[in-house]
mmCIF file of N, CA, C and O and ligand atoms in Angstrom:
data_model
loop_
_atom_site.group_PDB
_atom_site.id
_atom_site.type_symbol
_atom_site.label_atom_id
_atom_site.label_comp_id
_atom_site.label_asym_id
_atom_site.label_seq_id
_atom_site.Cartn_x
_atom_site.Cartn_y
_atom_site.Cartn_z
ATOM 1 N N UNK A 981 33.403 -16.212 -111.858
ATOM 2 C CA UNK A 981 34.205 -15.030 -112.164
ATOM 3 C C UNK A 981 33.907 -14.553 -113.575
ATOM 4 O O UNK A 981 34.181 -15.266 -114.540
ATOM 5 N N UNK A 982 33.291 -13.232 -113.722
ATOM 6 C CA UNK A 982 33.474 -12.434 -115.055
ATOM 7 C C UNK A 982 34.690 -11.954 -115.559
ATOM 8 O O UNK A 982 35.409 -11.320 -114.787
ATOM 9 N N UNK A 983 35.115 -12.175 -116.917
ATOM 10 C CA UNK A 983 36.029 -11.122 -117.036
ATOM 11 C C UNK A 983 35.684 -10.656 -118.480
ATOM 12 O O UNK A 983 35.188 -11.345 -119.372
ATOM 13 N N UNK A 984 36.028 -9.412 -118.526
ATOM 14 C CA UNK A 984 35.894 -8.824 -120.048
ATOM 15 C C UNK A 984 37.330 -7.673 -120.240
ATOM 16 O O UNK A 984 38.068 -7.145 -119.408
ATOM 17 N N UNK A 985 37.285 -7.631 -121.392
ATOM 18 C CA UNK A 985 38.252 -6.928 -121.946
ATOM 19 C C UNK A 985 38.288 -5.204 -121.917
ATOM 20 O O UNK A 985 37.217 -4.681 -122.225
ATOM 21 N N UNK A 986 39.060 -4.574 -121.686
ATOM 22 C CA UNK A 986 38.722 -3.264 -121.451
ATOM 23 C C UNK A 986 40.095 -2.309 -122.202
ATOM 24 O O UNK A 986 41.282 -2.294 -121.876
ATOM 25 N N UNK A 987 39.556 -1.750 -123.030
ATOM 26 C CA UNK A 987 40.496 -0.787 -123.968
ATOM 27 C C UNK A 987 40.788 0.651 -123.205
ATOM 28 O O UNK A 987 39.967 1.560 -123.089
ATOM 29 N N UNK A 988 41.748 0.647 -122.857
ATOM 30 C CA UNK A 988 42.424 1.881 -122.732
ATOM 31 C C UNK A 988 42.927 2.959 -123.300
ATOM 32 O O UNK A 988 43.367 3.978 -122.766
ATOM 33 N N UNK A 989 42.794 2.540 -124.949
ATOM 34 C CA UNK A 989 42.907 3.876 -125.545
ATOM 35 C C UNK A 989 44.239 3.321 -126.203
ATOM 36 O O UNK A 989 44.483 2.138 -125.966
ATOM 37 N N UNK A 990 45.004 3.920 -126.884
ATOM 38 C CA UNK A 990 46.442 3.766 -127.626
ATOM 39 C C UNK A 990 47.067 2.275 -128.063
ATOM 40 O O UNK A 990 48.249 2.031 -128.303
ATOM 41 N N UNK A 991 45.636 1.104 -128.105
ATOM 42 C CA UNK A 991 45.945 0.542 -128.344
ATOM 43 C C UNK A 991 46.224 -0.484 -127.428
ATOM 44 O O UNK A 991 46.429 -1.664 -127.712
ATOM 45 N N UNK A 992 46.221 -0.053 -126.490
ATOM 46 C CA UNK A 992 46.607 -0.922 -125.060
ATOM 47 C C UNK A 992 44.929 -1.416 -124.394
ATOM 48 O O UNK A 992 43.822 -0.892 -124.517
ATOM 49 N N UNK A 993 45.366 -2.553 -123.728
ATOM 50 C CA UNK A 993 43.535 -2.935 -123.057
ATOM 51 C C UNK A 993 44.127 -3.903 -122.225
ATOM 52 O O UNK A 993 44.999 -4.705 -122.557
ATOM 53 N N UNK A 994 43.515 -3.756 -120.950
ATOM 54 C CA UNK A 994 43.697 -5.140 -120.177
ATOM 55 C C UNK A 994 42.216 -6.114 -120.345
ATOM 56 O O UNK A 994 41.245 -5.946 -121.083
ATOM 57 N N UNK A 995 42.446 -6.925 -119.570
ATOM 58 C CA UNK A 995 41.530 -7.802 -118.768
ATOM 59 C C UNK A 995 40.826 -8.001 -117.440
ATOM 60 O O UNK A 995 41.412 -8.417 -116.440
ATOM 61 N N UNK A 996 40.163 -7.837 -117.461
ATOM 62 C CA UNK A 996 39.300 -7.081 -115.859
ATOM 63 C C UNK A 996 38.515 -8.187 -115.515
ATOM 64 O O UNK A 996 37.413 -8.434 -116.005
ATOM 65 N N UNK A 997 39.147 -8.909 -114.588
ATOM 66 C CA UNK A 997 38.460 -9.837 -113.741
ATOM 67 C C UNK A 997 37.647 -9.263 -112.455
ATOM 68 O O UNK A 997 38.106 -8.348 -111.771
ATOM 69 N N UNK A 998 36.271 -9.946 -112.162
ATOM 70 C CA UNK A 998 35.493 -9.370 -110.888
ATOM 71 C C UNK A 998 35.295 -10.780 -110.447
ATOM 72 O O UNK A 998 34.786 -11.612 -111.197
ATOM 73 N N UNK A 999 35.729 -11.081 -109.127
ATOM 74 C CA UNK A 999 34.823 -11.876 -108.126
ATOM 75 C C UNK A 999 33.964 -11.334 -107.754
ATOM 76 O O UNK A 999 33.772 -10.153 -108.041
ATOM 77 N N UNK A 1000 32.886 -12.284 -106.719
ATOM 78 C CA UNK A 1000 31.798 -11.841 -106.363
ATOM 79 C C UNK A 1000 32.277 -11.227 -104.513
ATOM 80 O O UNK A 1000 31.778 -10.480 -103.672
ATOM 81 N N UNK A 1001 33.201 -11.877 -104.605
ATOM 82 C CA UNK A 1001 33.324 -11.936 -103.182
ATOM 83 C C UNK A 1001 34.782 -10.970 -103.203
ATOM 84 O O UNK A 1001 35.751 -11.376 -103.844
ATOM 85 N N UNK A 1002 34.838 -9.660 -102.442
ATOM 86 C CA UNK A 1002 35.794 -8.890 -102.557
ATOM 87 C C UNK A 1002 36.926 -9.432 -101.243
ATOM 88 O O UNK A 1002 36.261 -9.752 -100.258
ATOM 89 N N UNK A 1003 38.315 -9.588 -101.031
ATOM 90 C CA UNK A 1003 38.927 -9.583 -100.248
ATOM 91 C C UNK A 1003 38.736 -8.622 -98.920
ATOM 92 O O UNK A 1003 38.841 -7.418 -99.152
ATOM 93 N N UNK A 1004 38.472 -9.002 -97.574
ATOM 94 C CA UNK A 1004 38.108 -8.080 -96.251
ATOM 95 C C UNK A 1004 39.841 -7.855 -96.313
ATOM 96 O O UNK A 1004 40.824 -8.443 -96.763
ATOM 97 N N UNK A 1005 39.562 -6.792 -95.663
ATOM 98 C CA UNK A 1005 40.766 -5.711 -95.203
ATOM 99 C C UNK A 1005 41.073 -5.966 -93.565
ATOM 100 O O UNK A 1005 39.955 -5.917 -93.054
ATOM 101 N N UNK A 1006 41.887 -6.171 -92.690
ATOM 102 C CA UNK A 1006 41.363 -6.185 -91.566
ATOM 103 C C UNK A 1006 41.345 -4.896 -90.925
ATOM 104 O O UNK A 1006 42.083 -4.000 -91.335
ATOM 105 N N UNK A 1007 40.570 -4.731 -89.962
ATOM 106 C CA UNK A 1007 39.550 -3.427 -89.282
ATOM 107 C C UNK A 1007 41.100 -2.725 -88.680
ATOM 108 O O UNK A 1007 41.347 -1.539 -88.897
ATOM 109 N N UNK A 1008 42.118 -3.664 -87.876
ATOM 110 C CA UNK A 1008 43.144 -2.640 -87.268
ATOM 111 C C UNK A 1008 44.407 -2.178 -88.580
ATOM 112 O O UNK A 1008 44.526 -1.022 -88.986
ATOM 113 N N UNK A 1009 45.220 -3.307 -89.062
ATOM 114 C CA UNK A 1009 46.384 -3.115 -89.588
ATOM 115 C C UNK A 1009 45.507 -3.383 -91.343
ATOM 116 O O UNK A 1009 46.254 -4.180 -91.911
ATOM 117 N N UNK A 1010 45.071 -3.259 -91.698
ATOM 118 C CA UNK A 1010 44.316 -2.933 -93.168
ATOM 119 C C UNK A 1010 45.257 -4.485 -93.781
ATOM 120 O O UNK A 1010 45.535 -4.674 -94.965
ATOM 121 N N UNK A 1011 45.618 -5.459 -92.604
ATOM 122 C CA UNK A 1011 46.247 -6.268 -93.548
ATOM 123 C C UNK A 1011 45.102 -7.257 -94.402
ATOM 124 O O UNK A 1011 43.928 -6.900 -94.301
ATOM 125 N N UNK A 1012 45.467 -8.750 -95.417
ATOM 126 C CA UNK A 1012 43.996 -9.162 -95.371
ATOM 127 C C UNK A 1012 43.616 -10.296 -94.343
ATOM 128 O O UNK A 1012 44.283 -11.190 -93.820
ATOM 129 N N UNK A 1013 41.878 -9.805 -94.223
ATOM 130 C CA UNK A 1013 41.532 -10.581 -93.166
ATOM 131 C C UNK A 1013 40.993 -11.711 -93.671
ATOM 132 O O UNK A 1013 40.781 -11.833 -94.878
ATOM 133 N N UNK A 1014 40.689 -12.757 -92.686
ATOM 134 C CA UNK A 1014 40.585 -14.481 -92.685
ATOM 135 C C UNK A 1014 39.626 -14.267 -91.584
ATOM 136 O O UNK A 1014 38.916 -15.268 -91.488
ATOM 137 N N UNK A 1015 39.345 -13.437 -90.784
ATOM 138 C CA UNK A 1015 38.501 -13.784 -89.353
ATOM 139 C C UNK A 1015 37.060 -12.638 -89.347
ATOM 140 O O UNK A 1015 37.040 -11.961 -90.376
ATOM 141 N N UNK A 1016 36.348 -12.454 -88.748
ATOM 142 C CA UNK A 1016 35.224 -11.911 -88.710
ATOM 143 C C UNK A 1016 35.125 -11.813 -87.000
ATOM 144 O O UNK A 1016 35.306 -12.832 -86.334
ATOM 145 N N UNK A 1017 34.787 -10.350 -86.274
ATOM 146 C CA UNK A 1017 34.630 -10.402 -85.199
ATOM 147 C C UNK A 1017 32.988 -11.119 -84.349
ATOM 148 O O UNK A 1017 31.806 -10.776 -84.369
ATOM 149 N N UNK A 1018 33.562 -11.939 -83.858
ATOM 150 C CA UNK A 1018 32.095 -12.445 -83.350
ATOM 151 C C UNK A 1018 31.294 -11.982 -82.070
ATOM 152 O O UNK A 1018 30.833 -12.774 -81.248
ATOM 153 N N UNK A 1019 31.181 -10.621 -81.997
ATOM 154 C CA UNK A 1019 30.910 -10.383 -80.766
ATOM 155 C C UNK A 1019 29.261 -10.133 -81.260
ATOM 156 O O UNK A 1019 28.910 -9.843 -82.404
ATOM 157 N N UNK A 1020 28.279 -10.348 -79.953
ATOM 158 C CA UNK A 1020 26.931 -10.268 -80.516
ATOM 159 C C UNK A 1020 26.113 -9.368 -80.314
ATOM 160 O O UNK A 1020 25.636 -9.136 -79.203
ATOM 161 N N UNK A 1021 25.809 -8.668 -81.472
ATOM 162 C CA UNK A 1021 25.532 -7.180 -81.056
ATOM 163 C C UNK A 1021 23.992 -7.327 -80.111
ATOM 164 O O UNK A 1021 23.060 -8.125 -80.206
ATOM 165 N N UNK A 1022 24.220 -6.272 -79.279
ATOM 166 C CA UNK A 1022 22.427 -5.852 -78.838
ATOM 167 C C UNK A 1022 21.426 -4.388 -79.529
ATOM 168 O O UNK A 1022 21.702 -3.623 -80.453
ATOM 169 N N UNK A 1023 20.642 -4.428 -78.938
ATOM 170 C CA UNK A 1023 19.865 -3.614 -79.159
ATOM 171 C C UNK A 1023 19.066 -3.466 -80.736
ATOM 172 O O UNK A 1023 18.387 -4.399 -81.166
ATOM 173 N N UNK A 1024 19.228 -2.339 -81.416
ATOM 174 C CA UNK A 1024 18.689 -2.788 -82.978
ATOM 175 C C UNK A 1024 19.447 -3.626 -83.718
ATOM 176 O O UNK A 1024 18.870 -3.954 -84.755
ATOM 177 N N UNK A 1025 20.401 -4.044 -83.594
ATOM 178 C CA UNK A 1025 21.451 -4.777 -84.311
ATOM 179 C C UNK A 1025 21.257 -6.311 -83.640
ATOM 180 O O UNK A 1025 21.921 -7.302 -83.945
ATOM 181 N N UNK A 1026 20.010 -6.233 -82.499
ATOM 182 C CA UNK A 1026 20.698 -7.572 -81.978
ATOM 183 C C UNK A 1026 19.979 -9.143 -82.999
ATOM 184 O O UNK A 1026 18.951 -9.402 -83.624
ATOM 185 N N UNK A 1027 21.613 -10.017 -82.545
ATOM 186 C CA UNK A 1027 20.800 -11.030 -83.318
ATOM 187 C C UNK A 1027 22.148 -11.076 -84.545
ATOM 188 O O UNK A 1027 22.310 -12.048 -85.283
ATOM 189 N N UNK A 1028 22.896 -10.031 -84.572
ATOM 190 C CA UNK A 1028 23.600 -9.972 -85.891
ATOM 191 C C UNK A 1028 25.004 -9.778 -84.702
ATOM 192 O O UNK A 1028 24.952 -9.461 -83.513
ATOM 193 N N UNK A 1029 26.348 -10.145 -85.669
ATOM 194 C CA UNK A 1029 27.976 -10.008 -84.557
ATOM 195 C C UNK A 1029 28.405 -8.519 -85.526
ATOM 196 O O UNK A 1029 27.919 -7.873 -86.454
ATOM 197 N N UNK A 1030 29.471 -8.487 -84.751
ATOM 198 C CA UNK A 1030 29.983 -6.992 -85.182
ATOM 199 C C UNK A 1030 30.529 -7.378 -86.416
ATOM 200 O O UNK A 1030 30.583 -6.530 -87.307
ATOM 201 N N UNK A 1031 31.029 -8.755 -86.662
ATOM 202 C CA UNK A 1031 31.675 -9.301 -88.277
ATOM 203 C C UNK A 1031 32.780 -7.809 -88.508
ATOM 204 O O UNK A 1031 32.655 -7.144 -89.536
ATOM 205 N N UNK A 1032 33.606 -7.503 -87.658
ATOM 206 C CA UNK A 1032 34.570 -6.156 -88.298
ATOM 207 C C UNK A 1032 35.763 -7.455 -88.864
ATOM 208 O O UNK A 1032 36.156 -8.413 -88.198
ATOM 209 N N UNK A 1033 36.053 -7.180 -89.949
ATOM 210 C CA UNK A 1033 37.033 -8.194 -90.574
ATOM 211 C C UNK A 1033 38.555 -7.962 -89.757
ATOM 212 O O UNK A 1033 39.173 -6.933 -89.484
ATOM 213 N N UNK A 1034 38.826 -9.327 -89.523
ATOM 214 C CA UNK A 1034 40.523 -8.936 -88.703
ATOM 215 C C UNK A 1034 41.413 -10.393 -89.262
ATOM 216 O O UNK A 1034 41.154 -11.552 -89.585
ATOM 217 N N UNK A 1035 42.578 -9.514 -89.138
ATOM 218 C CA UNK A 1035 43.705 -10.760 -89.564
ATOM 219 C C UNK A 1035 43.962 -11.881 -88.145
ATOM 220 O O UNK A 1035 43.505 -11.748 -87.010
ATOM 221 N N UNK A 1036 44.705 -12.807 -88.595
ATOM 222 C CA UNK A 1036 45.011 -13.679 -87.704
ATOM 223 C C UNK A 1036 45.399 -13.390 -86.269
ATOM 224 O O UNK A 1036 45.105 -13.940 -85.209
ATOM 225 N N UNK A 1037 46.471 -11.913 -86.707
ATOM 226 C CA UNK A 1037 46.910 -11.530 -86.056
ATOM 227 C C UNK A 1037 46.676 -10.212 -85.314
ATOM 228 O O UNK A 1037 47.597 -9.693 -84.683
ATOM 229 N N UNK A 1038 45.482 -9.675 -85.377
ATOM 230 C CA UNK A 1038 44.947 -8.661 -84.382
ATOM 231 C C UNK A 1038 43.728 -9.004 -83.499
ATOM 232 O O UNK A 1038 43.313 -8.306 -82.574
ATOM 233 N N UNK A 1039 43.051 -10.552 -84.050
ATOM 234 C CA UNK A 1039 41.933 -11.202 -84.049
ATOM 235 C C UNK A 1039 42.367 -11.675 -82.380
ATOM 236 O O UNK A 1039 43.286 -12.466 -82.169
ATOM 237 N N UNK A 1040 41.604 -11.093 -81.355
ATOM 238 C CA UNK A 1040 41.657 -11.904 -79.809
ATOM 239 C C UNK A 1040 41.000 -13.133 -80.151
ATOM 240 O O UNK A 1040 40.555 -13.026 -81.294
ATOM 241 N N UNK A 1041 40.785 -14.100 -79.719
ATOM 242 C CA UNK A 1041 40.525 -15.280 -78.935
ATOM 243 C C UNK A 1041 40.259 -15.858 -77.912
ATOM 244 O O UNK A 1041 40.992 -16.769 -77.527
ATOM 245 N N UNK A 1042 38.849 -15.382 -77.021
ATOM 246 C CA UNK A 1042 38.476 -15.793 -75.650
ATOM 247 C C UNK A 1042 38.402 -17.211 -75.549
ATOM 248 O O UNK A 1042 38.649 -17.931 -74.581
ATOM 249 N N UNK A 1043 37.817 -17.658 -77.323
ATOM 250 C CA UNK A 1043 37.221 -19.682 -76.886
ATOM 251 C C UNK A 1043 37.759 -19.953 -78.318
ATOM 252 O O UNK A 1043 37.809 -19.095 -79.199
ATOM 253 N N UNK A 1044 38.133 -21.168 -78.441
ATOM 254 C CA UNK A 1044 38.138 -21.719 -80.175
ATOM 255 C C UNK A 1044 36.451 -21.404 -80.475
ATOM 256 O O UNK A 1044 35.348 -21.453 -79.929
ATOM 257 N N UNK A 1045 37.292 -20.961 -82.068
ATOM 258 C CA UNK A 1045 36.368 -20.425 -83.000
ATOM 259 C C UNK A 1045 35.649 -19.232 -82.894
ATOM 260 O O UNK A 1045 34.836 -18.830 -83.727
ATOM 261 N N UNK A 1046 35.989 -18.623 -81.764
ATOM 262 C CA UNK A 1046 35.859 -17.157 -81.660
ATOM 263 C C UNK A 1046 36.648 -16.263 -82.039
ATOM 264 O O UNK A 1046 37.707 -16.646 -82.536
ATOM 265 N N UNK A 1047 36.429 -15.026 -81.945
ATOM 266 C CA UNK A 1047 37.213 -14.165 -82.179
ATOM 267 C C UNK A 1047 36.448 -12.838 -82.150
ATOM 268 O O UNK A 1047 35.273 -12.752 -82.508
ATOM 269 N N UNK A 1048 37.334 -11.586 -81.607
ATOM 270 C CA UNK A 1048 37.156 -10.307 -80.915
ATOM 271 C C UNK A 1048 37.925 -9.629 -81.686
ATOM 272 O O UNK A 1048 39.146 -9.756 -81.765
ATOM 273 N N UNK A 1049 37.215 -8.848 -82.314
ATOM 274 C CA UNK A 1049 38.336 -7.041 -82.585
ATOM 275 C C UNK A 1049 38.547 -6.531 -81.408
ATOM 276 O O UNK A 1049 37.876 -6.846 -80.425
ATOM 277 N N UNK A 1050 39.838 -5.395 -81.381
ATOM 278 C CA UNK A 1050 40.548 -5.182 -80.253
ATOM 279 C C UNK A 1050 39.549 -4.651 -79.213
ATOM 280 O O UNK A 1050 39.800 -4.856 -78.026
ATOM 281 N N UNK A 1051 38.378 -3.951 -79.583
ATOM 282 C CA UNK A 1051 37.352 -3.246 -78.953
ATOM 283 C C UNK A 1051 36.622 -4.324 -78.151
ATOM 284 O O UNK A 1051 36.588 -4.383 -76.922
ATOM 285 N N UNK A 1052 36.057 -5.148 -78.991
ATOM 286 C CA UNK A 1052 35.224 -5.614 -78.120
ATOM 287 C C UNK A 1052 35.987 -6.706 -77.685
ATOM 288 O O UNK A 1052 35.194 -7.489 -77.162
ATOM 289 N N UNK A 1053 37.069 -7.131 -77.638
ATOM 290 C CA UNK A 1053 37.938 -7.849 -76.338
ATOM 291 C C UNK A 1053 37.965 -7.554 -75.430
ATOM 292 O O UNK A 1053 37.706 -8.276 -74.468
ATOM 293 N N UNK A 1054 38.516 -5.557 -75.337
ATOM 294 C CA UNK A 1054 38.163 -5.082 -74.266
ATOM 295 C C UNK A 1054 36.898 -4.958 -73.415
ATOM 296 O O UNK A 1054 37.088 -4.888 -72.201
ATOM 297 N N UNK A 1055 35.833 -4.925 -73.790
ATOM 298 C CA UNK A 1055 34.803 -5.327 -73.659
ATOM 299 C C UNK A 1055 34.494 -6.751 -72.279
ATOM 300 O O UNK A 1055 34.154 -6.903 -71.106
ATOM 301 N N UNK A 1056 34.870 -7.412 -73.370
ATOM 302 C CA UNK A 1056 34.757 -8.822 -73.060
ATOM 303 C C UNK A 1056 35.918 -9.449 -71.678
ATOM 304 O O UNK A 1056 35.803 -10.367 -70.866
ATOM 305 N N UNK A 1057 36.830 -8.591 -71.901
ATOM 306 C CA UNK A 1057 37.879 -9.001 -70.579
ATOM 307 C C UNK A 1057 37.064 -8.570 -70.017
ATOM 308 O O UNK A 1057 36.139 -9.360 -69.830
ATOM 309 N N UNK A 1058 36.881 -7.177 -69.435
ATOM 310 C CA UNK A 1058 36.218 -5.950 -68.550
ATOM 311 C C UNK A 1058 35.117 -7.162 -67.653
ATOM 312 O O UNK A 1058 35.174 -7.292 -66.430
ATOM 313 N N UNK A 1059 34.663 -7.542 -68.078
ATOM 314 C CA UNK A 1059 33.026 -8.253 -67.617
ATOM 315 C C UNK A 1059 33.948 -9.429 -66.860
ATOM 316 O O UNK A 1059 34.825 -10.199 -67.251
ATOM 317 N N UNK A 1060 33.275 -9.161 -65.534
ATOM 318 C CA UNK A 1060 33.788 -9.852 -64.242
ATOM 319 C C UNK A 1060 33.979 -11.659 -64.371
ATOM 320 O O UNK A 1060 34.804 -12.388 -63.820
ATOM 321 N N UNK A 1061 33.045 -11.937 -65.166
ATOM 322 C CA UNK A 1061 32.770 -13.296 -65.681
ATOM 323 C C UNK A 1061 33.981 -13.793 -66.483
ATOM 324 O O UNK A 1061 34.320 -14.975 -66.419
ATOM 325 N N UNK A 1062 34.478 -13.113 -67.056
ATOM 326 C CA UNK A 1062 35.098 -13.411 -68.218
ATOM 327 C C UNK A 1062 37.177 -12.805 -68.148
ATOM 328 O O UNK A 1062 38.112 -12.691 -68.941
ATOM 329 N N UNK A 1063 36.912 -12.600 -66.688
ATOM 330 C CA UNK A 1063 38.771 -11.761 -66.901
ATOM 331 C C UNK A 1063 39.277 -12.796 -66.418
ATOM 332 O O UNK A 1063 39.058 -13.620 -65.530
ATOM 333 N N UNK A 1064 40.467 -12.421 -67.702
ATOM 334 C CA UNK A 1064 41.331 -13.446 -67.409
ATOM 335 C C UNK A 1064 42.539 -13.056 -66.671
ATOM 336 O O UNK A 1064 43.098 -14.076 -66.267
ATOM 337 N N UNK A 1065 43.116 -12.073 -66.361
ATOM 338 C CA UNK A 1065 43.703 -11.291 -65.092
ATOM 339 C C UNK A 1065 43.677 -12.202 -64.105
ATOM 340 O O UNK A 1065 42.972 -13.210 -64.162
ATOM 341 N N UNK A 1066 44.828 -11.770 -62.634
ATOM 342 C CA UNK A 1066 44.923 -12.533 -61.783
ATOM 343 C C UNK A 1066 43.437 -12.080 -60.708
ATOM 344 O O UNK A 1066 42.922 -10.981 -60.504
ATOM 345 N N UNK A 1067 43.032 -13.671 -60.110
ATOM 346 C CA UNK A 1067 41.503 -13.539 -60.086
ATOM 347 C C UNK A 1067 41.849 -12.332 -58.528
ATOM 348 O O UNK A 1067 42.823 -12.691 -57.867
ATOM 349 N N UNK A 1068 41.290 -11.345 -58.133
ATOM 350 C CA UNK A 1068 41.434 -10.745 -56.807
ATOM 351 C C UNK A 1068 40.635 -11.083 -55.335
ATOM 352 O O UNK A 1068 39.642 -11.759 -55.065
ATOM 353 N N UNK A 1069 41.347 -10.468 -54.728
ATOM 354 C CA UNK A 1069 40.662 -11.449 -53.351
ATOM 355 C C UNK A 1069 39.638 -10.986 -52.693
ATOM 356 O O UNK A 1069 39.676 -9.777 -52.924
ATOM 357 N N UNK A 1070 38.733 -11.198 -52.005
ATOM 358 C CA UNK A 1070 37.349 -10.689 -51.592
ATOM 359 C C UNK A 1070 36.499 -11.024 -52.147
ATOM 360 O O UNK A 1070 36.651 -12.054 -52.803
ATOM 361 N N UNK A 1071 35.456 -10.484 -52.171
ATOM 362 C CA UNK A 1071 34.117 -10.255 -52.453
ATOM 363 C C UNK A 1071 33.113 -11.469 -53.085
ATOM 364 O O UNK A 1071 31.929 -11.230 -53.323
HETATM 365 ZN ZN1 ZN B 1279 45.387 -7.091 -88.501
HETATM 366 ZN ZN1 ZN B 1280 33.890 -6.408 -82.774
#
């Protein structure tokens, strides 16, 4: 952590601390986030997760140690493999 001193004029000056590492915001409720969405992107992006920062509490959970922004949960239910809905009959 840097910090240096910074004059404001009239005599007054704070102290201005910078981490390197800024606090994530989370992607729905701007509260702060702890989680990173892990969904895995394709196409030019593939290879890299969507990482949209989310709090504890907007963060889905398909498996431990995962985690979904609200989007790509939806996503991720949707896909026949993966709903967790009551299973339907047929086919
Ligand atoms: Zn949130
Ligand atoms: Zn996502």
């Amino acid at each position: 952590m840097t910090c240096r001193k910074v004059d404001l004029g009239n005599g007054a000056w704070i102290i201005s601390c910078t981490r390197g590492e800024q606090r994530a915001r989370c992607k729905v409720c701007r509260g702060s986030a702890g989680l990173l969405c892990d969904w895995k992107l394709k196409g030019p992006k593939a290879g890299k997760t969507c990482d949209a920062p989310l709090c504890e509490r907007c963060a889905q959970s398909p498996a431990p140690d995962k985690h979904l922004c609200p989007a790509h949960w939806r996503v991720w239910e949707a896909h026949p493999a993966n709903a967790t809905k009551d299973q339907q009959h047929g086919g």
